[in-house]
CSV table of C-alpha atoms in Angstrom, one decimal:
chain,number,residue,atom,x,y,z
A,18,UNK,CA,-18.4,-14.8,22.4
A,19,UNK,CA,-16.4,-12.4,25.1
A,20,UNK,CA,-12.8,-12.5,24.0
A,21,UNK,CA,-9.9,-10.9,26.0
A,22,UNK,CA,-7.1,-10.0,24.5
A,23,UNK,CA,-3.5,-9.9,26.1
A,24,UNK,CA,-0.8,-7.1,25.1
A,25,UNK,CA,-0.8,-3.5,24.3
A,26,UNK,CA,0.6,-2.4,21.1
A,27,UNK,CA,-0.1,-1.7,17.6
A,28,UNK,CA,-0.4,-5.4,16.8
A,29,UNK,CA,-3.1,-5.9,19.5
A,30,UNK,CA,-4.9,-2.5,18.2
A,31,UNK,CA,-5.0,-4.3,15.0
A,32,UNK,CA,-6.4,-7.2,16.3
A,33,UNK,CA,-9.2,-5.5,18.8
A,34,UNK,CA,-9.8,-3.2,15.6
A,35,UNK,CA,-10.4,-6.5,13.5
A,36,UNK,CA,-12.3,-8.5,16.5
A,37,UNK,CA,-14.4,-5.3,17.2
A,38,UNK,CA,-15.8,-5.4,13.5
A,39,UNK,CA,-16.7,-9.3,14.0
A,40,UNK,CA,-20.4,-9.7,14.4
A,41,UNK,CA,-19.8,-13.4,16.6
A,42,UNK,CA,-18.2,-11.1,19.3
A,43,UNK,CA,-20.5,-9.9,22.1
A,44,UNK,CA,-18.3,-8.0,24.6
A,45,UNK,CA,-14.3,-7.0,23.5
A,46,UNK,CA,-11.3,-7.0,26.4
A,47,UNK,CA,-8.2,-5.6,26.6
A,48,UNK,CA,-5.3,-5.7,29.5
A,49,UNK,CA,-3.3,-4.2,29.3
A,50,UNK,CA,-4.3,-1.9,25.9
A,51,UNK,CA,-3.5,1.2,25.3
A,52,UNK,CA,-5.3,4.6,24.6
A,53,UNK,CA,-6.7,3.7,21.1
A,54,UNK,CA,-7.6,0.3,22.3
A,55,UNK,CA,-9.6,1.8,25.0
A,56,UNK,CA,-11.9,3.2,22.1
A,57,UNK,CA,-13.0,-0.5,21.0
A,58,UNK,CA,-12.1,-2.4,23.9
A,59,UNK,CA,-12.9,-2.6,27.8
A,60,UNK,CA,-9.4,-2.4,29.6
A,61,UNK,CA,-8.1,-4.2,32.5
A,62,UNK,CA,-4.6,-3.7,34.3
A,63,UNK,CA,-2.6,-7.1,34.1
A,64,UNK,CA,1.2,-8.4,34.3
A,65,UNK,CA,1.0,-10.1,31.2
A,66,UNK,CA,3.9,-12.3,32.4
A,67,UNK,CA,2.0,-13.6,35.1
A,68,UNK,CA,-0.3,-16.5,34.0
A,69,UNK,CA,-2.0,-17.1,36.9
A,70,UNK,CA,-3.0,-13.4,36.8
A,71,UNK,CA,-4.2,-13.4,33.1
A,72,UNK,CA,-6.0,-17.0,33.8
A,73,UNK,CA,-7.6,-15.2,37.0
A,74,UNK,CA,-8.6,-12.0,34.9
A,75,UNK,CA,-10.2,-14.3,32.0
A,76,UNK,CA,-12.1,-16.3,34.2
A,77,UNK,CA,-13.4,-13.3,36.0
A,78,UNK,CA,-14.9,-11.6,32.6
A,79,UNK,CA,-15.7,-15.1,31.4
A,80,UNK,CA,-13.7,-14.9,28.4
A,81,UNK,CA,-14.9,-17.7,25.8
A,82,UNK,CA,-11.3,-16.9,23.9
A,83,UNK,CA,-8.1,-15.1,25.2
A,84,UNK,CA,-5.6,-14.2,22.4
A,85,UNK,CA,-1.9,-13.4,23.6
A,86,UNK,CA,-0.4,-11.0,21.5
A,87,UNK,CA,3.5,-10.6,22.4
A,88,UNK,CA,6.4,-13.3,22.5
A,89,UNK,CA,7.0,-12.3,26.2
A,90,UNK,CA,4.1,-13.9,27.6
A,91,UNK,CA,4.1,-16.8,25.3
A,92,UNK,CA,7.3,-17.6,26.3
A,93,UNK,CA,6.7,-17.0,29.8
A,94,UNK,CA,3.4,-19.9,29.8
A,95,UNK,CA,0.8,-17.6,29.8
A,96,UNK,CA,-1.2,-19.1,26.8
A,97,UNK,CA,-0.6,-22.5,29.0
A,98,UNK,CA,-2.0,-21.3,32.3
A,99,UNK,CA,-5.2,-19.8,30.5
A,100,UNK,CA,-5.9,-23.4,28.9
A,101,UNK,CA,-5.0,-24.6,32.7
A,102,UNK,CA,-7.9,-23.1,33.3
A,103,UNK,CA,-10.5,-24.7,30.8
A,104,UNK,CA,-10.7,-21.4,28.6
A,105,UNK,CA,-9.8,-21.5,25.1
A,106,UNK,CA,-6.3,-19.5,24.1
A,107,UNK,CA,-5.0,-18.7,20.8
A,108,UNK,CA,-1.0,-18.7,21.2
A,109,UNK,CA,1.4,-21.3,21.9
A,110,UNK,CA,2.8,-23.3,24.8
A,111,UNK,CA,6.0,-23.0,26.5
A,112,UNK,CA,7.6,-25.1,25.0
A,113,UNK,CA,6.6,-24.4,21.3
A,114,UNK,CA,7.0,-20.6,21.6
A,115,UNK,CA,10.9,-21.6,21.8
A,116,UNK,CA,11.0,-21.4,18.6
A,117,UNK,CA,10.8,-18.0,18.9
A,118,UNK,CA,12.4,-18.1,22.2
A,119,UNK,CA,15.7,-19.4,21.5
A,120,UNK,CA,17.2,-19.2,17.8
A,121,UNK,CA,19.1,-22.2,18.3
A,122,UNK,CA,16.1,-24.2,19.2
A,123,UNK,CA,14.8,-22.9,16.0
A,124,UNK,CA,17.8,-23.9,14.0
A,125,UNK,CA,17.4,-27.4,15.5
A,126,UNK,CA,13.8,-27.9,14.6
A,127,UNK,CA,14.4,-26.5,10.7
A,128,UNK,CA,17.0,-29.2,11.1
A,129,UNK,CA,14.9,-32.1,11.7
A,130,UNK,CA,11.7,-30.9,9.5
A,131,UNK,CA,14.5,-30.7,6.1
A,132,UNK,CA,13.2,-26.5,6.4
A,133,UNK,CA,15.8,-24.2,4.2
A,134,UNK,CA,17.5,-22.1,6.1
A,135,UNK,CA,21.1,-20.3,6.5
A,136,UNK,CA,23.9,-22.2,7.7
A,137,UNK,CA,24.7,-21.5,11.4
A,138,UNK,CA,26.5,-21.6,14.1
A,139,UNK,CA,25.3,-21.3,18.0
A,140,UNK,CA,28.5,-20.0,20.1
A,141,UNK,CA,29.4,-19.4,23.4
A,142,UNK,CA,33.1,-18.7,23.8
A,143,UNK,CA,34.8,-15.5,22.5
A,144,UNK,CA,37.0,-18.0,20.5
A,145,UNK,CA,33.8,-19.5,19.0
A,146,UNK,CA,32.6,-16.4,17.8
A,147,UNK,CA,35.5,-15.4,16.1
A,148,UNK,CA,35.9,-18.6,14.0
A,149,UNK,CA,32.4,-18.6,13.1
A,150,UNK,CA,32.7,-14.7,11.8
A,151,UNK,CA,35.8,-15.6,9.7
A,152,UNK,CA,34.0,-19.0,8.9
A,153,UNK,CA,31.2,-16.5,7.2
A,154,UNK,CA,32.6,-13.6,5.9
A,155,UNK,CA,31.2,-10.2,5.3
A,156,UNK,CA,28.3,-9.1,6.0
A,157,UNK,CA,28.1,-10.5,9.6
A,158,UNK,CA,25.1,-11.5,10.8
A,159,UNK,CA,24.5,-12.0,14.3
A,160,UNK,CA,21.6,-12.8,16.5
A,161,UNK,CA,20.9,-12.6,20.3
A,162,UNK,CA,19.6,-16.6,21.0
A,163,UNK,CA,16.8,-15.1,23.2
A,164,UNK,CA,13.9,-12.1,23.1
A,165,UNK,CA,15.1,-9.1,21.9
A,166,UNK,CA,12.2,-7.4,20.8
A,167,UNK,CA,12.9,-7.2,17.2
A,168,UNK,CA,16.3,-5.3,18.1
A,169,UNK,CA,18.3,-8.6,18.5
A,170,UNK,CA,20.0,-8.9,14.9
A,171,UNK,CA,22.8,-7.1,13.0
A,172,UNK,CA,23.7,-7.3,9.9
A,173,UNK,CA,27.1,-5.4,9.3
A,174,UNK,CA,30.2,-5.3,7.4
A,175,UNK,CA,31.9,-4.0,10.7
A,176,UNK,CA,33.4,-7.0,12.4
A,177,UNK,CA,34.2,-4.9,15.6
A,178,UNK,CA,30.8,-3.6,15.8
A,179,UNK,CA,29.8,-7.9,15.0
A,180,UNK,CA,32.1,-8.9,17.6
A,181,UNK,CA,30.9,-6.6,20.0
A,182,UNK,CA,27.1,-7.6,19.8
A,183,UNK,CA,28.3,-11.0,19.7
A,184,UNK,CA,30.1,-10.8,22.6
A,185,UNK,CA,27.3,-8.8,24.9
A,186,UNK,CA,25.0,-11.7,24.3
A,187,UNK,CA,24.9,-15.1,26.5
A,188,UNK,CA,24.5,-17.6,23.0
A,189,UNK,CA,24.4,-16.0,19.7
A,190,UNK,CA,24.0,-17.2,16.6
A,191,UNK,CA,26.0,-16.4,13.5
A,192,UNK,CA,25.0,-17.5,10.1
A,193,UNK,CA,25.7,-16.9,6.6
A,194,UNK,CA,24.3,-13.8,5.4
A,195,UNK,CA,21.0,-14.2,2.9
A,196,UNK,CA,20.8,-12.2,0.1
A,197,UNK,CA,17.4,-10.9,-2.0
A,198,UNK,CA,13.9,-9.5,-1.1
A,199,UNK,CA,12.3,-10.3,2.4
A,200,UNK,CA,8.6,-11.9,3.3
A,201,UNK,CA,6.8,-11.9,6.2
A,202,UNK,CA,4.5,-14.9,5.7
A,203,UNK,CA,1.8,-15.8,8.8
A,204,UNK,CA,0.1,-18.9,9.4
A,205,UNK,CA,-2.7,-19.6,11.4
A,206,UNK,CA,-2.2,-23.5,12.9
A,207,UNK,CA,-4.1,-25.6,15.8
A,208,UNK,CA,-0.7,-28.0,15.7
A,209,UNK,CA,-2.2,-30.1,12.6
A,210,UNK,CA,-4.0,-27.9,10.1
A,211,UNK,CA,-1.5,-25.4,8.7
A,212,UNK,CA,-3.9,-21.9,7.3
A,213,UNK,CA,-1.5,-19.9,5.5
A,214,UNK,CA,-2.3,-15.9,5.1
A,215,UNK,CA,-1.4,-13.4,2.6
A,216,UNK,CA,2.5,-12.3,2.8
A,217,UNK,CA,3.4,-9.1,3.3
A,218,UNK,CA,6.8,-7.2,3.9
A,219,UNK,CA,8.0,-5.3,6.3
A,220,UNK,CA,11.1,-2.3,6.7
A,221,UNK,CA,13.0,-2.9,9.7
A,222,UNK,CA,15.8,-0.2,9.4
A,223,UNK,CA,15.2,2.8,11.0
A,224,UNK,CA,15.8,5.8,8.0
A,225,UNK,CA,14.7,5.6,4.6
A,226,UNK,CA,16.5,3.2,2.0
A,227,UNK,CA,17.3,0.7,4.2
A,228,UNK,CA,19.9,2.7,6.0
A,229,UNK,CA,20.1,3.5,10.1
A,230,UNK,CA,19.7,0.6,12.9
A,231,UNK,CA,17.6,-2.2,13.2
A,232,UNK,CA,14.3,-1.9,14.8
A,233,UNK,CA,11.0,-3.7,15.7
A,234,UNK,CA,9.6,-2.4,11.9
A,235,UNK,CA,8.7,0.8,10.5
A,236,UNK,CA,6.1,-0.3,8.2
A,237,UNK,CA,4.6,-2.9,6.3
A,238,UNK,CA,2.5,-3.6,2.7
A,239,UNK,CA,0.7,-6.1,1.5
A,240,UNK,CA,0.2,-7.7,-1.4
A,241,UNK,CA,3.4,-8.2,-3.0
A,242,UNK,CA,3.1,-7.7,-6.5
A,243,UNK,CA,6.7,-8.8,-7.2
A,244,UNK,CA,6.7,-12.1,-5.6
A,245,UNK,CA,5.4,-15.5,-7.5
A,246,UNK,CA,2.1,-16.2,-7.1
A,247,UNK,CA,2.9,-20.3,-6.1
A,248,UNK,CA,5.0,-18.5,-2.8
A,249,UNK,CA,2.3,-18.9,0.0
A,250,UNK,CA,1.8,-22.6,-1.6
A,251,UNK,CA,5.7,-23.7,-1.8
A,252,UNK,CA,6.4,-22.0,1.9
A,253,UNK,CA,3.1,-23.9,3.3
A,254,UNK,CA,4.7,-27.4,1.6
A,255,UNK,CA,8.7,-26.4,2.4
A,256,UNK,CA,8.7,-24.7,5.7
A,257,UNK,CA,5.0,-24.4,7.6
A,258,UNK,CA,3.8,-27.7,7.2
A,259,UNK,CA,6.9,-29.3,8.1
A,260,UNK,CA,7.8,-27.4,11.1
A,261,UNK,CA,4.0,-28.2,12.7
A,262,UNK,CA,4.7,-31.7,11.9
A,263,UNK,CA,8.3,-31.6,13.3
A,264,UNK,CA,6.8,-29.9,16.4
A,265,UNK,CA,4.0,-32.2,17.2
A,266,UNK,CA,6.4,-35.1,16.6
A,267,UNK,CA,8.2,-34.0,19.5
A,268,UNK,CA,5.0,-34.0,21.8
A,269,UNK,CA,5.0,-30.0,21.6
A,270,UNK,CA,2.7,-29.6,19.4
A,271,UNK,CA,1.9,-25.9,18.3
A,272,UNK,CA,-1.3,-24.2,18.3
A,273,UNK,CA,-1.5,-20.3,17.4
A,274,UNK,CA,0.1,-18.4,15.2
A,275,UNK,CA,3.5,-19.2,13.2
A,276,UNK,CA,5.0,-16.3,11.6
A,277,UNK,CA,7.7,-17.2,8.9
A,278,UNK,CA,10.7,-14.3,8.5
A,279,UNK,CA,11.8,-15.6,4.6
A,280,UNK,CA,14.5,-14.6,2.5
A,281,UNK,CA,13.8,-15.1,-1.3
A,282,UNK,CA,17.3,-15.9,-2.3
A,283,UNK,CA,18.9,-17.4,-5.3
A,284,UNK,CA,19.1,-20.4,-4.3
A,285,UNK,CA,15.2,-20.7,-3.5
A,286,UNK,CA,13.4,-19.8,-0.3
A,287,UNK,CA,15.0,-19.8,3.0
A,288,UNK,CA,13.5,-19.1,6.3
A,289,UNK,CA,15.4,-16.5,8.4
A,290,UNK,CA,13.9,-16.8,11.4
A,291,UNK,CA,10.4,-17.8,12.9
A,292,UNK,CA,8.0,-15.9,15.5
A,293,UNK,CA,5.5,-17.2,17.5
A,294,UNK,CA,2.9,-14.5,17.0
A,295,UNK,CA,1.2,-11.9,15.0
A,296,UNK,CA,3.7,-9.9,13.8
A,297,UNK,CA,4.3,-5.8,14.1
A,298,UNK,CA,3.9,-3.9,11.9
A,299,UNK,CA,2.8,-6.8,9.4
A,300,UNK,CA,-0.6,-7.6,11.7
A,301,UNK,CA,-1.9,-4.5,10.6
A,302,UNK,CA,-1.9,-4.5,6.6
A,303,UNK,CA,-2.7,-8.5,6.9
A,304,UNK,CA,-5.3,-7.9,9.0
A,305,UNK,CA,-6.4,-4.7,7.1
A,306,UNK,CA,-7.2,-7.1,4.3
A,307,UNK,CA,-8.9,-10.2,5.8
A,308,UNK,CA,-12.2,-10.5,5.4
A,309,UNK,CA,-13.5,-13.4,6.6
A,310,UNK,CA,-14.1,-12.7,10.1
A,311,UNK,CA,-11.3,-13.2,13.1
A,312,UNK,CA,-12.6,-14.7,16.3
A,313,UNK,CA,-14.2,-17.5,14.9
A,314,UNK,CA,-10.5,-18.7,12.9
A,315,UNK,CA,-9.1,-17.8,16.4
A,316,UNK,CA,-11.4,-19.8,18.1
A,317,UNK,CA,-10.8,-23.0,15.7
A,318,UNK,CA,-7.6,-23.3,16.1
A,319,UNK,CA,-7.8,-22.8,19.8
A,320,UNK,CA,-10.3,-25.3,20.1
A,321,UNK,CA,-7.8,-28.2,17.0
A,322,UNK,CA,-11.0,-27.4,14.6
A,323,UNK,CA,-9.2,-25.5,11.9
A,324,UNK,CA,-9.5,-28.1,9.4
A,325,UNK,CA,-13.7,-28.0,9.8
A,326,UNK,CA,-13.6,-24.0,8.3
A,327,UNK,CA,-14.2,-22.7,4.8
A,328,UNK,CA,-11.0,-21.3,3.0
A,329,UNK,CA,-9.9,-17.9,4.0
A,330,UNK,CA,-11.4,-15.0,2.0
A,331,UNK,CA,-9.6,-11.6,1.4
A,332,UNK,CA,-10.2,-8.0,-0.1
A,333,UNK,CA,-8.7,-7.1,-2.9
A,334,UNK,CA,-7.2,-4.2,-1.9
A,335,UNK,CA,-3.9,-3.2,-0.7
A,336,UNK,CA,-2.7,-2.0,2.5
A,337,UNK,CA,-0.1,0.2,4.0
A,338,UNK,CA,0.8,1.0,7.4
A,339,UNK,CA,3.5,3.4,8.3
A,340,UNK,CA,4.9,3.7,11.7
A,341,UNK,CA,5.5,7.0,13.4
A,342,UNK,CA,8.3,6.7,16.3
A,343,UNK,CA,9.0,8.6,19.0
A,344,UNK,CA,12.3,11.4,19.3
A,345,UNK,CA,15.9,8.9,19.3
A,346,UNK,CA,14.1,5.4,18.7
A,347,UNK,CA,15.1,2.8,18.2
A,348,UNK,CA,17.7,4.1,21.4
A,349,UNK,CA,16.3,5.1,24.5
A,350,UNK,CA,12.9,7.1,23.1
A,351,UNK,CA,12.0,10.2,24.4
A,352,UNK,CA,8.2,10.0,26.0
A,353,UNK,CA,5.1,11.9,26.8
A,354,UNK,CA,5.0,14.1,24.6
A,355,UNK,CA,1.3,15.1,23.1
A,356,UNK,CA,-0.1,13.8,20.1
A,357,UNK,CA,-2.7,15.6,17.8
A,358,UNK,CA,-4.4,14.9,14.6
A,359,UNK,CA,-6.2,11.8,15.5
A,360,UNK,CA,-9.4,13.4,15.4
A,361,UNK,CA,-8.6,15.4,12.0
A,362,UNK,CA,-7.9,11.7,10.7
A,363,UNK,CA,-11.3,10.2,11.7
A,364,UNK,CA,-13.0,13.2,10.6
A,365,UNK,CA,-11.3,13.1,7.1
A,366,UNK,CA,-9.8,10.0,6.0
A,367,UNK,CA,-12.0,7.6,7.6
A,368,UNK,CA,-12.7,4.7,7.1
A,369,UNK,CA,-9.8,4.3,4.5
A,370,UNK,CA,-7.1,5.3,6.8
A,371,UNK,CA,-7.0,5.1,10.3
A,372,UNK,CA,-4.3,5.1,13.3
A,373,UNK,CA,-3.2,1.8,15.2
A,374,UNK,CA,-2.1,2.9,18.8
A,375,UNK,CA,1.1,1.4,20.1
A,376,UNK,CA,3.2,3.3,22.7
A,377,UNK,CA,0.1,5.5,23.9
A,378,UNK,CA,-1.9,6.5,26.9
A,379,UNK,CA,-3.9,9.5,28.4
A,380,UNK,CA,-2.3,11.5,30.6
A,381,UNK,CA,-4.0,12.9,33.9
A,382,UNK,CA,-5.8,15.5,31.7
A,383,UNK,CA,-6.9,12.9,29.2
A,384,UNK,CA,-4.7,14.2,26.5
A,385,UNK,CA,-3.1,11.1,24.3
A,386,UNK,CA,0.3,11.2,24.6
A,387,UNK,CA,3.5,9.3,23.7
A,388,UNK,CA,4.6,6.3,25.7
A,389,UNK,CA,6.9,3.9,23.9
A,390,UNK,CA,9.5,4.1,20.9
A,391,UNK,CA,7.0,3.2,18.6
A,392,UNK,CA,3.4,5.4,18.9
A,393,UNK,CA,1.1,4.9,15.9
A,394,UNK,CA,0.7,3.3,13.0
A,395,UNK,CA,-0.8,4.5,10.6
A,396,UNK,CA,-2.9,2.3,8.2
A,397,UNK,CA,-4.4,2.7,5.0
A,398,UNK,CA,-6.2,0.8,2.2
A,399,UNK,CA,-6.3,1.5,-1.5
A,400,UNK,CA,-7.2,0.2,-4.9
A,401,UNK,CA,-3.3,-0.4,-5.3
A,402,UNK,CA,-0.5,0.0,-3.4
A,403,UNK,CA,-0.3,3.7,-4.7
A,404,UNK,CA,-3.3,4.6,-3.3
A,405,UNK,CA,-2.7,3.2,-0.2
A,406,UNK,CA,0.8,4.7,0.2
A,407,UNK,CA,-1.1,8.5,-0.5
A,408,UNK,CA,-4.0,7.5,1.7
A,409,UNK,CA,-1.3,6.6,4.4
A,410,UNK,CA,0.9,9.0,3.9
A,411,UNK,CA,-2.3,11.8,3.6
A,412,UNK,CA,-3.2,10.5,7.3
A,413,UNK,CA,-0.4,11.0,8.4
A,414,UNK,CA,0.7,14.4,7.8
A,415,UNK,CA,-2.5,15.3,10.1
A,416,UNK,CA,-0.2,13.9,13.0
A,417,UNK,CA,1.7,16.3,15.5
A,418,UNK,CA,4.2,14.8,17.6
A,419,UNK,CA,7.1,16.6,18.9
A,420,UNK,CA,10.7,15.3,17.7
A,421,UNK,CA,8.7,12.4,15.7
A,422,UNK,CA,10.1,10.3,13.3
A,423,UNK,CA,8.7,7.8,10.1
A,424,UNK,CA,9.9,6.6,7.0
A,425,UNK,CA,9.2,8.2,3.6
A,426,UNK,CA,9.5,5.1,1.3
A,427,UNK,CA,7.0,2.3,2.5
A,428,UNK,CA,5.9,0.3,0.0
A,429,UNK,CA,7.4,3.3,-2.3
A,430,UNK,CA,9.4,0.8,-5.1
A,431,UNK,CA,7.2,-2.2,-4.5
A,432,UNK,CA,4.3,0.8,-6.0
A,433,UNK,CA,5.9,1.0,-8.6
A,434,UNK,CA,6.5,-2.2,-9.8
């Protein structure tokens, strides 16, 4: 099949990579991409926010599959006006991707479906804000209600600095504040059929031990050897089954992927928030590890045929992906500056570690350079989670990139345990 996909980050990288390795597909598209994409994948200019453009552009390469990778578009009705078309989509409505959309419309559902999750409140007011901070207590936390791009949330002992975020957003939310380990868990749905894949977990602070600002993710492992080995089961029963159901009872049914932000608490399980797509920088090491091949599980649950496949099947090997960020991210991130190494990595640490693209293209003299906050990740498999933290961390001391910045400590405790 020709399958175009929509976005142009280290997510989509991951998924051209994975798509690129899949015998069923014939010809590979990318819009907009980026300059590692372009290595597996034909690009195409596109406003991915436009859906009669992406529809248009699909039909045009006769795509038998488009697969929108970021929340924007989803939310914006892309994945609606390609099926408005008569050509298979993998992402959510509209109306579904609220629930990564709006965090109250999230709270609502999880509401209805009986899904564990922290108490809440949505406010408005300045005087509802500060009665749901003292309701709380330290640490604050406090999310945007809409996109943020993974920079919406802080967690703080501060309450001026809570306040102030609060304030700055139209609705927030303000819950209680979850303590223990964190879980990204995905799920592949066609709004019936729930196909749960392998957690992982990601780092969102910026600095090493957790410390620094929030960002969109710094790095990702996968497996967990801490967590129990009944998780993937109890989340699919507790909180991915019954949020599908709860959707489709409401006649907005959702079809793509569900991506499940848990907190394993005390108290049990407890969803923090939910996504409505692949997930960055978790796509990579999930992906890293899949091996039954992607377009065809894509294409299922595209076409509501997801319960007609054989079970998932996975490598056993672990995967690390470390994300290296451009000068003053997660702030305003210094770009175009050149990147080397990439060839050195190929050359040498191929095919067990290799470099996602995110914030990259090629300047007028072809030379890859910076163009976002994050630029690369860099991915690696090993026999452990050891191995792939050397592999990964091997790679990526090949890398030049002036004023750079990455984490040390991926996956450097969970190694070790």
């Amino acid at each position: 099949m020709k399958v175009l996909v929509i976005g142009g980050g280290a997510r989509e990288h991951a998924l051209c990579r994975s798509l690129s390795l899949d015998p069923q597909v014939t010809a590979l598209h990318c819009a907009p991409g980026n300059a590692g994409i372009a290595e597996v994948a034909e690009l195409h200019p596109v406003d991915m926010l436009d859906g009669a453009a992406v529809a248009r552009l699909a039909a045009g390469l006769e795509a038998g599959l488009v697969v929108v990778g970021p929340e924007a578009p989803l939310v914006a009705g892309v994945a609606d006006a390609v099926r408005a078309a008569g050509i298979p989509c993998f992402g959510p409505s509209k109306e579904a991707a609220e629930l990564e959309g709006s965090k109250a419309f999230a709270k609502d559902v999880m509401a209805a479906a009986n899904v564990p999750t922290a108490r809440s409140y949505v406010c408005t007011t300045p005087e509802q804000i500060d009665d749901a901070l003292d309701a709380f207590g330290t640490p604050y936390v406090v999310k945007d209600d809409g996109l943020a791009a993974g920079k919406g949330v802080v967690v703080t002992s501060d309450l001026a600095v809570a306040r102030a975020h609060a304030r700055a957003c139209e609705r927030v939310v303000i819950e209680e504040f979850l303590d223990g380990p964190e879980v990204s868990l995905f799920a592949i749905t066609d709004g019936r059929t729930v196909l749960p894949l392998q957690p992982a977990q990601d780092f969102k602070r910026a600095l090493d031990n957790d410390e620094g600002p929030n960002t969109g993710g710094m790095g990702a492992y996968s497996p967990l050897p801490w967590a129990d080995p009944k998780l993937v089961d109890e989340v699919l029963e507790t909180v991915l089954q019954p949020t599908v159901d709860e959707l489709r009872r409401r006649g907005t049914p959702f079809s793509g992927l569900l991506y499940a932000g848990l907190a394993i608490t005390g108290r049990g399980v407890r969803v923090i928030e939910f996504n409505a797509r692949f997930g960055d920088p978790e796509t990579q090491v999930v992906l890293a590890r899949l091996r039954t091949p992607l377009a065809g599980v894509l294409l299922a649950a595209a076409e509501g045929t997801l319960a007609d496949l054989p079970p998932l099947t996975w490598h056993d090997d672990a995967a690390v992906t470390v994300v290296v960020a451009s000068h003053n991210y997660p702030d305003t991130p210094r770009t175009g500056d050149p990147i080397g190494g990439l060839e050195e990595i190929a050359a040498h640490d191929a095919p067990h570690a290799y470099v996602l693209h995110a914030g990259t293209r090629r300047d007028d003299g072809g030379t890859v350079v910076s163009a976002g906050g994050r630029v690369l990740s860099v991915t690696a498999t090993g026999e452990d989670l050891t191995q792939a933290r050397e592999r990964a961390y091997t790679a990526l001391h090949r890398i030049t990139l002036p004023g750079s910045q990455h984490r040390t400590d991926i996956a450097r405790d969970a190694a070790k345990a």
